[in-house]
Amino acid sequence: MQNVDLAGFNTLAVPARAAYFVEVTTLDELQEALAFSRQRNKAPVVLGGGSNVVLTGDIDGLVVRLALRGVECSERGDERLVTAAAGENWHELVCYCIAQGYYGLENLIAIPGSVGAAPIQNIGAYGVELSKVLESVTGWDCEQSQLRTLSAEQCQLSYRDSIFKHELKDLFIITSVCLRLSAIAHPEVSYPALRAELSDPEQVSPQQIAEHVAAIRAAKLPDYRREPNAGSFFKNPLISAEKATELLGQYPGLAHWPMSNGQVKLAAAWLVDQSGWKGRREGGVGIHPKQAIVVVNYDACSGRDILGFAARIQADVLRKYGVTLDIEPRVY
């Protein structure tokens, strides 16, 4: 298709158009799409659920929407190896696995987006990151023109980061993800906000965890279908222990978490809130009144407007706290 409106393919509802657009459901279709792009000497833009992107203008090339589907499971003792195609909906996969008795994803319920995007971002919530359950990732290597499987270690997952944002950026298109789950429940209830909601944290089921996490997220985060957003717009910054000590001396209430590598993670939401931006709106873009790291595109503003708004927040936080806030979504 040509000259396609992309507003419905990104959760920020940014108005942009693609010169060419195709939805691929098979590996053969993906290869055909890549060949089409090579003929025009323009790298394609690959979208999944569109929940973690900011489009800054029209795409003068091909946009590929991955719609590869399918879920398979194999057993290895108590382990359940679940392989899901990149186009599967992440939330629906979590629900399916819980229903089947495959445990380990319950804390990651209600995260918007597709399965293929999960390793790129190393998604995480309520005490669990994808890195805890990832077995491997399979994808199309654009340089080698073949499928290749990477182990979890090769994916180089860290906080909201992976090899797919660096060495393999735009060179590796994820087609499926293999997750290492368990037939035996091992509830993760250490996250304070989750634990506080549980009447008996030591006797909670995976289903109950999923229900509580989903309820917490629904109460805290706006539905992008009613208030267009890309989820957490800012990453929680990592700073040195020395810098953290300095800040805590000035701001004892600063939300923070010591990390195993000696760094300290700060709550981006606290920094944005204390800088006076929570609930603030400029034109058609604003920070949600209940969640200080969610940028809402109220009036179908452009990606450039959204990034300009975010830049002013970043400048204020840097000026007040000496901390740099990085944005989470990928910018096109």
PDB file of N, CA, C and O in Angstrom, residues 85-159:
ATOM      1  N   ALA A  85       5.821 -16.075  18.162  1.00  0.00           N
ATOM      2  CA  ALA A  85       6.185 -15.260  17.006  1.00  0.00           C
ATOM      3  C   ALA A  85       6.147 -13.785  17.381  1.00  0.00           C
ATOM      4  O   ALA A  85       5.417 -13.359  18.280  1.00  0.00           O
ATOM      5  N   ALA A  86       6.937 -12.998  16.650  1.00  0.00           N
ATOM      6  CA  ALA A  86       7.135 -11.587  16.988  1.00  0.00           C
ATOM      7  C   ALA A  86       5.860 -10.772  16.959  1.00  0.00           C
ATOM      8  O   ALA A  86       5.727  -9.781  17.689  1.00  0.00           O
ATOM      9  N   GLY A  87       4.898 -11.157  16.137  1.00  0.00           N
ATOM     10  CA  GLY A  87       3.680 -10.370  16.009  1.00  0.00           C
ATOM     11  C   GLY A  87       2.616 -10.675  17.037  1.00  0.00           C
ATOM     12  O   GLY A  87       1.568 -10.012  17.061  1.00  0.00           O
ATOM     13  N   GLU A  88       2.858 -11.641  17.904  1.00  0.00           N
ATOM     14  CA  GLU A  88       1.885 -11.932  18.958  1.00  0.00           C
ATOM     15  C   GLU A  88       1.792 -10.765  19.931  1.00  0.00           C
ATOM     16  O   GLU A  88       2.781 -10.086  20.214  1.00  0.00           O
ATOM     17  N   ASN A  89       0.604 -10.529  20.453  1.00  0.00           N
ATOM     18  CA  ASN A  89       0.399  -9.489  21.446  1.00  0.00           C
ATOM     19  C   ASN A  89       0.984  -9.938  22.789  1.00  0.00           C
ATOM     20  O   ASN A  89       0.688 -11.035  23.264  1.00  0.00           O
ATOM     21  N   TRP A  90       1.809  -9.089  23.385  1.00  0.00           N
ATOM     22  CA  TRP A  90       2.500  -9.491  24.614  1.00  0.00           C
ATOM     23  C   TRP A  90       1.514  -9.814  25.743  1.00  0.00           C
ATOM     24  O   TRP A  90       1.639 -10.852  26.394  1.00  0.00           O
ATOM     25  N   HIS A  91       0.570  -8.941  26.000  1.00  0.00           N
ATOM     26  CA  HIS A  91      -0.388  -9.162  27.084  1.00  0.00           C
ATOM     27  C   HIS A  91      -1.156 -10.460  26.881  1.00  0.00           C
ATOM     28  O   HIS A  91      -1.349 -11.233  27.826  1.00  0.00           O
ATOM     29  N   GLU A  92      -1.585 -10.709  25.665  1.00  0.00           N
ATOM     30  CA  GLU A  92      -2.329 -11.939  25.393  1.00  0.00           C
ATOM     31  C   GLU A  92      -1.457 -13.168  25.594  1.00  0.00           C
ATOM     32  O   GLU A  92      -1.939 -14.212  26.054  1.00  0.00           O
ATOM     33  N   LEU A  93      -0.170 -13.059  25.277  1.00  0.00           N
ATOM     34  CA  LEU A  93       0.743 -14.184  25.514  1.00  0.00           C
ATOM     35  C   LEU A  93       0.862 -14.476  27.007  1.00  0.00           C
ATOM     36  O   LEU A  93       0.836 -15.635  27.426  1.00  0.00           O
ATOM     37  N   VAL A  94       0.986 -13.425  27.820  1.00  0.00           N
ATOM     38  CA  VAL A  94       1.085 -13.621  29.267  1.00  0.00           C
ATOM     39  C   VAL A  94      -0.164 -14.319  29.791  1.00  0.00           C
ATOM     40  O   VAL A  94      -0.078 -15.277  30.572  1.00  0.00           O
ATOM     41  N   CYS A  95      -1.324 -13.857  29.354  1.00  0.00           N
ATOM     42  CA  CYS A  95      -2.583 -14.478  29.791  1.00  0.00           C
ATOM     43  C   CYS A  95      -2.644 -15.943  29.373  1.00  0.00           C
ATOM     44  O   CYS A  95      -3.071 -16.813  30.160  1.00  0.00           O
ATOM     45  N   TYR A  96      -2.225 -16.240  28.146  1.00  0.00           N
ATOM     46  CA  TYR A  96      -2.225 -17.613  27.642  1.00  0.00           C
ATOM     47  C   TYR A  96      -1.319 -18.504  28.490  1.00  0.00           C
ATOM     48  O   TYR A  96      -1.707 -19.617  28.877  1.00  0.00           O
ATOM     49  N   CYS A  97      -0.126 -18.011  28.794  1.00  0.00           N
ATOM     50  CA  CYS A  97       0.829 -18.824  29.554  1.00  0.00           C
ATOM     51  C   CYS A  97       0.318 -19.117  30.961  1.00  0.00           C
ATOM     52  O   CYS A  97       0.441 -20.254  31.451  1.00  0.00           O
ATOM     53  N   ILE A  98      -0.265 -18.138  31.610  1.00  0.00           N
ATOM     54  CA  ILE A  98      -0.815 -18.368  32.950  1.00  0.00           C
ATOM     55  C   ILE A  98      -1.919 -19.409  32.896  1.00  0.00           C
ATOM     56  O   ILE A  98      -1.984 -20.317  33.741  1.00  0.00           O
ATOM     57  N   ALA A  99      -2.785 -19.316  31.888  1.00  0.00           N
ATOM     58  CA  ALA A  99      -3.888 -20.267  31.748  1.00  0.00           C
ATOM     59  C   ALA A  99      -3.383 -21.688  31.511  1.00  0.00           C
ATOM     60  O   ALA A  99      -4.021 -22.667  31.941  1.00  0.00           O
ATOM     61  N   GLN A 100      -2.243 -21.807  30.834  1.00  0.00           N
ATOM     62  CA  GLN A 100      -1.668 -23.122  30.546  1.00  0.00           C
ATOM     63  C   GLN A 100      -0.847 -23.671  31.704  1.00  0.00           C
ATOM     64  O   GLN A 100      -0.399 -24.811  31.666  1.00  0.00           O
ATOM     65  N   GLY A 101      -0.614 -22.855  32.720  1.00  0.00           N
ATOM     66  CA  GLY A 101       0.227 -23.285  33.836  1.00  0.00           C
ATOM     67  C   GLY A 101       1.705 -23.112  33.560  1.00  0.00           C
ATOM     68  O   GLY A 101       2.534 -23.837  34.122  1.00  0.00           O
ATOM     69  N   TYR A 102       2.045 -22.146  32.707  1.00  0.00           N
ATOM     70  CA  TYR A 102       3.445 -21.815  32.428  1.00  0.00           C
ATOM     71  C   TYR A 102       3.731 -20.502  33.168  1.00  0.00           C
ATOM     72  O   TYR A 102       3.201 -19.451  32.797  1.00  0.00           O
ATOM     73  N   TYR A 103       4.592 -20.562  34.175  1.00  0.00           N
ATOM     74  CA  TYR A 103       4.729 -19.421  35.069  1.00  0.00           C
ATOM     75  C   TYR A 103       6.057 -18.679  34.903  1.00  0.00           C
ATOM     76  O   TYR A 103       7.060 -19.263  34.502  1.00  0.00           O
ATOM     77  N   GLY A 104       6.019 -17.401  35.265  1.00  0.00           N
ATOM     78  CA  GLY A 104       7.214 -16.564  35.204  1.00  0.00           C
ATOM     79  C   GLY A 104       6.961 -15.203  34.587  1.00  0.00           C
ATOM     80  O   GLY A 104       7.775 -14.289  34.736  1.00  0.00           O
ATOM     81  N   LEU A 105       5.821 -15.061  33.892  1.00  0.00           N
ATOM     82  CA  LEU A 105       5.505 -13.800  33.206  1.00  0.00           C
ATOM     83  C   LEU A 105       4.448 -12.970  33.919  1.00  0.00           C
ATOM     84  O   LEU A 105       4.154 -11.862  33.474  1.00  0.00           O
ATOM     85  N   GLU A 106       3.902 -13.484  35.023  1.00  0.00           N
ATOM     86  CA  GLU A 106       2.721 -12.847  35.603  1.00  0.00           C
ATOM     87  C   GLU A 106       2.952 -11.380  35.992  1.00  0.00           C
ATOM     88  O   GLU A 106       2.042 -10.558  35.888  1.00  0.00           O
ATOM     89  N   ASN A 107       4.151 -11.008  36.414  1.00  0.00           N
ATOM     90  CA  ASN A 107       4.424  -9.612  36.784  1.00  0.00           C
ATOM     91  C   ASN A 107       4.500  -8.700  35.563  1.00  0.00           C
ATOM     92  O   ASN A 107       4.479  -7.476  35.698  1.00  0.00           O
ATOM     93  N   LEU A 108       4.590  -9.290  34.383  1.00  0.00           N
ATOM     94  CA  LEU A 108       4.741  -8.514  33.152  1.00  0.00           C
ATOM     95  C   LEU A 108       3.437  -8.407  32.372  1.00  0.00           C
ATOM     96  O   LEU A 108       3.436  -8.095  31.183  1.00  0.00           O
ATOM     97  N   ILE A 109       2.329  -8.659  33.036  1.00  0.00           N
ATOM     98  CA  ILE A 109       1.037  -8.578  32.377  1.00  0.00           C
ATOM     99  C   ILE A 109       0.673  -7.120  32.088  1.00  0.00           C
ATOM    100  O   ILE A 109       1.165  -6.192  32.730  1.00  0.00           O
ATOM    101  N   ALA A 110      -0.182  -6.926  31.084  1.00  0.00           N
ATOM    102  CA  ALA A 110      -0.752  -5.607  30.748  1.00  0.00           C
ATOM    103  C   ALA A 110       0.272  -4.617  30.215  1.00  0.00           C
ATOM    104  O   ALA A 110       0.005  -3.416  30.209  1.00  0.00           O
ATOM    105  N   ILE A 111       1.429  -5.099  29.752  1.00  0.00           N
ATOM    106  CA  ILE A 111       2.379  -4.225  29.069  1.00  0.00           C
ATOM    107  C   ILE A 111       1.994  -4.204  27.592  1.00  0.00           C
ATOM    108  O   ILE A 111       1.937  -5.246  26.950  1.00  0.00           O
ATOM    109  N   PRO A 112       1.705  -3.033  27.041  1.00  0.00           N
ATOM    110  CA  PRO A 112       1.289  -2.978  25.634  1.00  0.00           C
ATOM    111  C   PRO A 112       2.443  -3.284  24.697  1.00  0.00           C
ATOM    112  O   PRO A 112       3.614  -3.130  25.047  1.00  0.00           O
ATOM    113  N   GLY A 113       2.097  -3.734  23.496  1.00  0.00           N
ATOM    114  CA  GLY A 113       3.124  -3.992  22.492  1.00  0.00           C
ATOM    115  C   GLY A 113       3.168  -5.443  22.071  1.00  0.00           C
ATOM    116  O   GLY A 113       2.382  -6.283  22.520  1.00  0.00           O
ATOM    117  N   SER A 114       4.117  -5.734  21.190  1.00  0.00           N
ATOM    118  CA  SER A 114       4.239  -7.075  20.616  1.00  0.00           C
ATOM    119  C   SER A 114       5.374  -7.849  21.254  1.00  0.00           C
ATOM    120  O   SER A 114       6.266  -7.281  21.898  1.00  0.00           O
ATOM    121  N   VAL A 115       5.364  -9.154  21.050  1.00  0.00           N
ATOM    122  CA  VAL A 115       6.399 -10.031  21.592  1.00  0.00           C
ATOM    123  C   VAL A 115       7.775  -9.670  21.036  1.00  0.00           C
ATOM    124  O   VAL A 115       8.772  -9.658  21.757  1.00  0.00           O
ATOM    125  N   GLY A 116       7.833  -9.344  19.751  1.00  0.00           N
ATOM    126  CA  GLY A 116       9.117  -9.063  19.137  1.00  0.00           C
ATOM    127  C   GLY A 116       9.820  -7.856  19.711  1.00  0.00           C
ATOM    128  O   GLY A 116      11.053  -7.760  19.671  1.00  0.00           O
ATOM    129  N   ALA A 117       9.062  -6.922  20.268  1.00  0.00           N
ATOM    130  CA  ALA A 117       9.661  -5.719  20.842  1.00  0.00           C
ATOM    131  C   ALA A 117      10.208  -5.945  22.245  1.00  0.00           C
ATOM    132  O   ALA A 117      11.033  -5.164  22.724  1.00  0.00           O
ATOM    133  N   ALA A 118       9.758  -7.004  22.908  1.00  0.00           N
ATOM    134  CA  ALA A 118      10.101  -7.218  24.312  1.00  0.00           C
ATOM    135  C   ALA A 118      11.611  -7.311  24.570  1.00  0.00           C
ATOM    136  O   ALA A 118      12.118  -6.693  25.505  1.00  0.00           O
ATOM    137  N   PRO A 119      12.373  -8.088  23.773  1.00  0.00           N
ATOM    138  CA  PRO A 119      13.820  -8.165  24.043  1.00  0.00           C
ATOM    139  C   PRO A 119      14.562  -6.870  23.717  1.00  0.00           C
ATOM    140  O   PRO A 119      15.576  -6.569  24.356  1.00  0.00           O
ATOM    141  N   ILE A 120      14.082  -6.120  22.730  1.00  0.00           N
ATOM    142  CA  ILE A 120      14.756  -4.875  22.358  1.00  0.00           C
ATOM    143  C   ILE A 120      14.810  -3.945  23.555  1.00  0.00           C
ATOM    144  O   ILE A 120      15.842  -3.346  23.863  1.00  0.00           O
ATOM    145  N   GLN A 121      13.712  -3.884  24.265  1.00  0.00           N
ATOM    146  CA  GLN A 121      13.577  -2.969  25.399  1.00  0.00           C
ATOM    147  C   GLN A 121      13.924  -3.639  26.714  1.00  0.00           C
ATOM    148  O   GLN A 121      14.072  -2.953  27.729  1.00  0.00           O
ATOM    149  N   ASN A 122      14.092  -4.956  26.704  1.00  0.00           N
ATOM    150  CA  ASN A 122      14.206  -5.716  27.954  1.00  0.00           C
ATOM    151  C   ASN A 122      13.120  -5.241  28.912  1.00  0.00           C
ATOM    152  O   ASN A 122      13.394  -4.692  29.981  1.00  0.00           O
ATOM    153  N   ILE A 123      11.871  -5.438  28.509  1.00  0.00           N
ATOM    154  CA  ILE A 123      10.742  -4.933  29.282  1.00  0.00           C
ATOM    155  C   ILE A 123      10.795  -5.455  30.709  1.00  0.00           C
ATOM    156  O   ILE A 123      11.277  -6.559  30.981  1.00  0.00           O
ATOM    157  N   GLY A 124      10.295  -4.649  31.619  1.00  0.00           N
ATOM    158  CA  GLY A 124      10.294  -5.048  33.016  1.00  0.00           C
ATOM    159  C   GLY A 124       9.213  -4.328  33.786  1.00  0.00           C
ATOM    160  O   GLY A 124       8.806  -3.220  33.419  1.00  0.00           O
ATOM    161  N   ALA A 125       8.745  -4.960  34.857  1.00  0.00           N
ATOM    162  CA  ALA A 125       7.722  -4.341  35.702  1.00  0.00           C
ATOM    163  C   ALA A 125       7.577  -5.143  36.988  1.00  0.00           C
ATOM    164  O   ALA A 125       7.680  -6.375  36.973  1.00  0.00           O
ATOM    165  N   TYR A 126       7.365  -4.445  38.078  1.00  0.00           N
ATOM    166  CA  TYR A 126       7.022  -5.044  39.365  1.00  0.00           C
ATOM    167  C   TYR A 126       7.953  -6.183  39.782  1.00  0.00           C
ATOM    168  O   TYR A 126       7.524  -7.251  40.199  1.00  0.00           O
ATOM    169  N   GLY A 127       9.260  -5.908  39.638  1.00  0.00           N
ATOM    170  CA  GLY A 127      10.269  -6.834  40.146  1.00  0.00           C
ATOM    171  C   GLY A 127      10.763  -7.883  39.181  1.00  0.00           C
ATOM    172  O   GLY A 127      11.616  -8.701  39.543  1.00  0.00           O
ATOM    173  N   VAL A 128      10.271  -7.880  37.939  1.00  0.00           N
ATOM    174  CA  VAL A 128      10.694  -8.884  36.953  1.00  0.00           C
ATOM    175  C   VAL A 128      11.068  -8.185  35.646  1.00  0.00           C
ATOM    176  O   VAL A 128      10.361  -7.285  35.194  1.00  0.00           O
ATOM    177  N   GLU A 129      12.186  -8.601  35.069  1.00  0.00           N
ATOM    178  CA  GLU A 129      12.566  -8.148  33.734  1.00  0.00           C
ATOM    179  C   GLU A 129      12.573  -9.355  32.798  1.00  0.00           C
ATOM    180  O   GLU A 129      12.731 -10.504  33.236  1.00  0.00           O
ATOM    181  N   LEU A 130      12.426  -9.084  31.507  1.00  0.00           N
ATOM    182  CA  LEU A 130      12.428 -10.166  30.529  1.00  0.00           C
ATOM    183  C   LEU A 130      13.698 -10.995  30.632  1.00  0.00           C
ATOM    184  O   LEU A 130      13.680 -12.213  30.414  1.00  0.00           O
ATOM    185  N   SER A 131      14.806 -10.365  30.954  1.00  0.00           N
ATOM    186  CA  SER A 131      16.091 -11.072  31.045  1.00  0.00           C
ATOM    187  C   SER A 131      16.021 -12.272  31.993  1.00  0.00           C
ATOM    188  O   SER A 131      16.789 -13.232  31.846  1.00  0.00           O
ATOM    189  N   LYS A 132      15.095 -12.239  32.946  1.00  0.00           N
ATOM    190  CA  LYS A 132      14.971 -13.328  33.914  1.00  0.00           C
ATOM    191  C   LYS A 132      14.432 -14.605  33.278  1.00  0.00           C
ATOM    192  O   LYS A 132      14.717 -15.713  33.762  1.00  0.00           O
ATOM    193  N   VAL A 133      13.673 -14.472  32.178  1.00  0.00           N
ATOM    194  CA  VAL A 133      13.012 -15.631  31.584  1.00  0.00           C
ATOM    195  C   VAL A 133      13.375 -15.859  30.117  1.00  0.00           C
ATOM    196  O   VAL A 133      12.889 -16.803  29.502  1.00  0.00           O
ATOM    197  N   LEU A 134      14.222 -15.008  29.551  1.00  0.00           N
ATOM    198  CA  LEU A 134      14.546 -15.153  28.128  1.00  0.00           C
ATOM    199  C   LEU A 134      15.501 -16.319  27.896  1.00  0.00           C
ATOM    200  O   LEU A 134      16.542 -16.432  28.541  1.00  0.00           O
ATOM    201  N   GLU A 135      15.154 -17.193  26.961  1.00  0.00           N
ATOM    202  CA  GLU A 135      16.006 -18.307  26.556  1.00  0.00           C
ATOM    203  C   GLU A 135      16.805 -17.931  25.316  1.00  0.00           C
ATOM    204  O   GLU A 135      18.032 -18.080  25.277  1.00  0.00           O
ATOM    205  N   SER A 136      16.115 -17.429  24.280  1.00  0.00           N
ATOM    206  CA  SER A 136      16.792 -17.063  23.038  1.00  0.00           C
ATOM    207  C   SER A 136      15.886 -16.198  22.173  1.00  0.00           C
ATOM    208  O   SER A 136      14.681 -16.084  22.428  1.00  0.00           O
ATOM    209  N   VAL A 137      16.493 -15.609  21.153  1.00  0.00           N
ATOM    210  CA  VAL A 137      15.772 -14.772  20.198  1.00  0.00           C
ATOM    211  C   VAL A 137      16.177 -15.205  18.793  1.00  0.00           C
ATOM    212  O   VAL A 137      17.367 -15.387  18.523  1.00  0.00           O
ATOM    213  N   THR A 138      15.213 -15.379  17.915  1.00  0.00           N
ATOM    214  CA  THR A 138      15.490 -15.707  16.517  1.00  0.00           C
ATOM    215  C   THR A 138      15.051 -14.544  15.640  1.00  0.00           C
ATOM    216  O   THR A 138      14.019 -13.927  15.904  1.00  0.00           O
ATOM    217  N   GLY A 139      15.860 -14.255  14.623  1.00  0.00           N
ATOM    218  CA  GLY A 139      15.499 -13.154  13.755  1.00  0.00           C
ATOM    219  C   GLY A 139      16.231 -13.206  12.429  1.00  0.00           C
ATOM    220  O   GLY A 139      17.111 -14.044  12.204  1.00  0.00           O
ATOM    221  N   TRP A 140      15.852 -12.283  11.560  1.00  0.00           N
ATOM    222  CA  TRP A 140      16.452 -12.204  10.235  1.00  0.00           C
ATOM    223  C   TRP A 140      17.661 -11.273  10.301  1.00  0.00           C
ATOM    224  O   TRP A 140      17.540 -10.107  10.642  1.00  0.00           O
ATOM    225  N   ASP A 141      18.831 -11.838  10.000  1.00  0.00           N
ATOM    226  CA  ASP A 141      20.068 -11.073   9.960  1.00  0.00           C
ATOM    227  C   ASP A 141      20.156 -10.396   8.594  1.00  0.00           C
ATOM    228  O   ASP A 141      20.318 -11.070   7.574  1.00  0.00           O
ATOM    229  N   CYS A 142      20.024  -9.081   8.568  1.00  0.00           N
ATOM    230  CA  CYS A 142      19.968  -8.365   7.294  1.00  0.00           C
ATOM    231  C   CYS A 142      21.307  -8.352   6.568  1.00  0.00           C
ATOM    232  O   CYS A 142      21.336  -8.194   5.335  1.00  0.00           O
ATOM    233  N   GLU A 143      22.398  -8.506   7.270  1.00  0.00           N
ATOM    234  CA  GLU A 143      23.707  -8.534   6.628  1.00  0.00           C
ATOM    235  C   GLU A 143      24.017  -9.905   6.060  1.00  0.00           C
ATOM    236  O   GLU A 143      24.580 -10.034   4.968  1.00  0.00           O
ATOM    237  N   GLN A 144      23.645 -10.962   6.815  1.00  0.00           N
ATOM    238  CA  GLN A 144      23.910 -12.323   6.367  1.00  0.00           C
ATOM    239  C   GLN A 144      22.778 -12.894   5.520  1.00  0.00           C
ATOM    240  O   GLN A 144      22.920 -13.970   4.934  1.00  0.00           O
ATOM    241  N   SER A 145      21.656 -12.198   5.473  1.00  0.00           N
ATOM    242  CA  SER A 145      20.462 -12.633   4.719  1.00  0.00           C
ATOM    243  C   SER A 145      20.044 -14.051   5.098  1.00  0.00           C
ATOM    244  O   SER A 145      19.837 -14.915   4.248  1.00  0.00           O
ATOM    245  N   GLN A 146      19.931 -14.268   6.393  1.00  0.00           N
ATOM    246  CA  GLN A 146      19.485 -15.563   6.884  1.00  0.00           C
ATOM    247  C   GLN A 146      18.964 -15.432   8.312  1.00  0.00           C
ATOM    248  O   GLN A 146      19.226 -14.441   8.996  1.00  0.00           O
ATOM    249  N   LEU A 147      18.203 -16.458   8.722  1.00  0.00           N
ATOM    250  CA  LEU A 147      17.747 -16.492  10.104  1.00  0.00           C
ATOM    251  C   LEU A 147      18.907 -16.842  11.024  1.00  0.00           C
ATOM    252  O   LEU A 147      19.771 -17.641  10.677  1.00  0.00           O
ATOM    253  N   ARG A 148      18.898 -16.231  12.200  1.00  0.00           N
ATOM    254  CA  ARG A 148      19.947 -16.497  13.171  1.00  0.00           C
ATOM    255  C   ARG A 148      19.328 -16.487  14.561  1.00  0.00           C
ATOM    256  O   ARG A 148      18.426 -15.686  14.838  1.00  0.00           O
ATOM    257  N   THR A 149      19.785 -17.382  15.417  1.00  0.00           N
ATOM    258  CA  THR A 149      19.300 -17.443  16.790  1.00  0.00           C
ATOM    259  C   THR A 149      20.384 -16.974  17.745  1.00  0.00           C
ATOM    260  O   THR A 149      21.528 -17.411  17.657  1.00  0.00           O
ATOM    261  N   LEU A 150      19.994 -16.065  18.639  1.00  0.00           N
ATOM    262  CA  LEU A 150      20.907 -15.537  19.645  1.00  0.00           C
ATOM    263  C   LEU A 150      20.482 -16.031  21.017  1.00  0.00           C
ATOM    264  O   LEU A 150      19.291 -16.026  21.347  1.00  0.00           O
ATOM    265  N   SER A 151      21.434 -16.455  21.826  1.00  0.00           N
ATOM    266  CA  SER A 151      21.132 -16.833  23.197  1.00  0.00           C
ATOM    267  C   SER A 151      20.788 -15.583  24.001  1.00  0.00           C
ATOM    268  O   SER A 151      21.057 -14.448  23.574  1.00  0.00           O
ATOM    269  N   ALA A 152      20.217 -15.789  25.159  1.00  0.00           N
ATOM    270  CA  ALA A 152      19.900 -14.649  26.017  1.00  0.00           C
ATOM    271  C   ALA A 152      21.151 -13.845  26.331  1.00  0.00           C
ATOM    272  O   ALA A 152      21.133 -12.607  26.333  1.00  0.00           O
ATOM    273  N   GLU A 153      22.253 -14.525  26.573  1.00  0.00           N
ATOM    274  CA  GLU A 153      23.508 -13.833  26.876  1.00  0.00           C
ATOM    275  C   GLU A 153      23.966 -12.976  25.701  1.00  0.00           C
ATOM    276  O   GLU A 153      24.428 -11.841  25.876  1.00  0.00           O
ATOM    277  N   GLN A 154      23.814 -13.490  24.489  1.00  0.00           N
ATOM    278  CA  GLN A 154      24.222 -12.739  23.304  1.00  0.00           C
ATOM    279  C   GLN A 154      23.364 -11.496  23.079  1.00  0.00           C
ATOM    280  O   GLN A 154      23.797 -10.557  22.412  1.00  0.00           O
ATOM    281  N   CYS A 155      22.166 -11.485  23.639  1.00  0.00           N
ATOM    282  CA  CYS A 155      21.280 -10.322  23.486  1.00  0.00           C
ATOM    283  C   CYS A 155      21.731  -9.136  24.330  1.00  0.00           C
ATOM    284  O   CYS A 155      21.259  -8.013  24.121  1.00  0.00           O
ATOM    285  N   GLN A 156      22.642  -9.378  25.282  1.00  0.00           N
ATOM    286  CA  GLN A 156      23.237  -8.314  26.102  1.00  0.00           C
ATOM    287  C   GLN A 156      22.169  -7.429  26.746  1.00  0.00           C
ATOM    288  O   GLN A 156      22.202  -6.207  26.653  1.00  0.00           O
ATOM    289  N   LEU A 157      21.243  -8.076  27.434  1.00  0.00           N
ATOM    290  CA  LEU A 157      20.152  -7.338  28.062  1.00  0.00           C
ATOM    291  C   LEU A 157      20.628  -6.629  29.332  1.00  0.00           C
ATOM    292  O   LEU A 157      21.361  -7.189  30.135  1.00  0.00           O
ATOM    293  N   SER A 158      20.201  -5.392  29.479  1.00  0.00           N
ATOM    294  CA  SER A 158      20.415  -4.639  30.706  1.00  0.00           C
ATOM    295  C   SER A 158      19.201  -3.742  30.886  1.00  0.00           C
ATOM    296  O   SER A 158      18.207  -3.893  30.166  1.00  0.00           O
ATOM    297  N   TYR A 159      19.251  -2.805  31.815  1.00  0.00           N
ATOM    298  CA  TYR A 159      18.079  -1.986  32.101  1.00  0.00           C
ATOM    299  C   TYR A 159      17.614  -1.243  30.855  1.00  0.00           C
ATOM    300  O   TYR A 159      18.294  -0.355  30.349  1.00  0.00           O
TER     301      TYR A 159
END
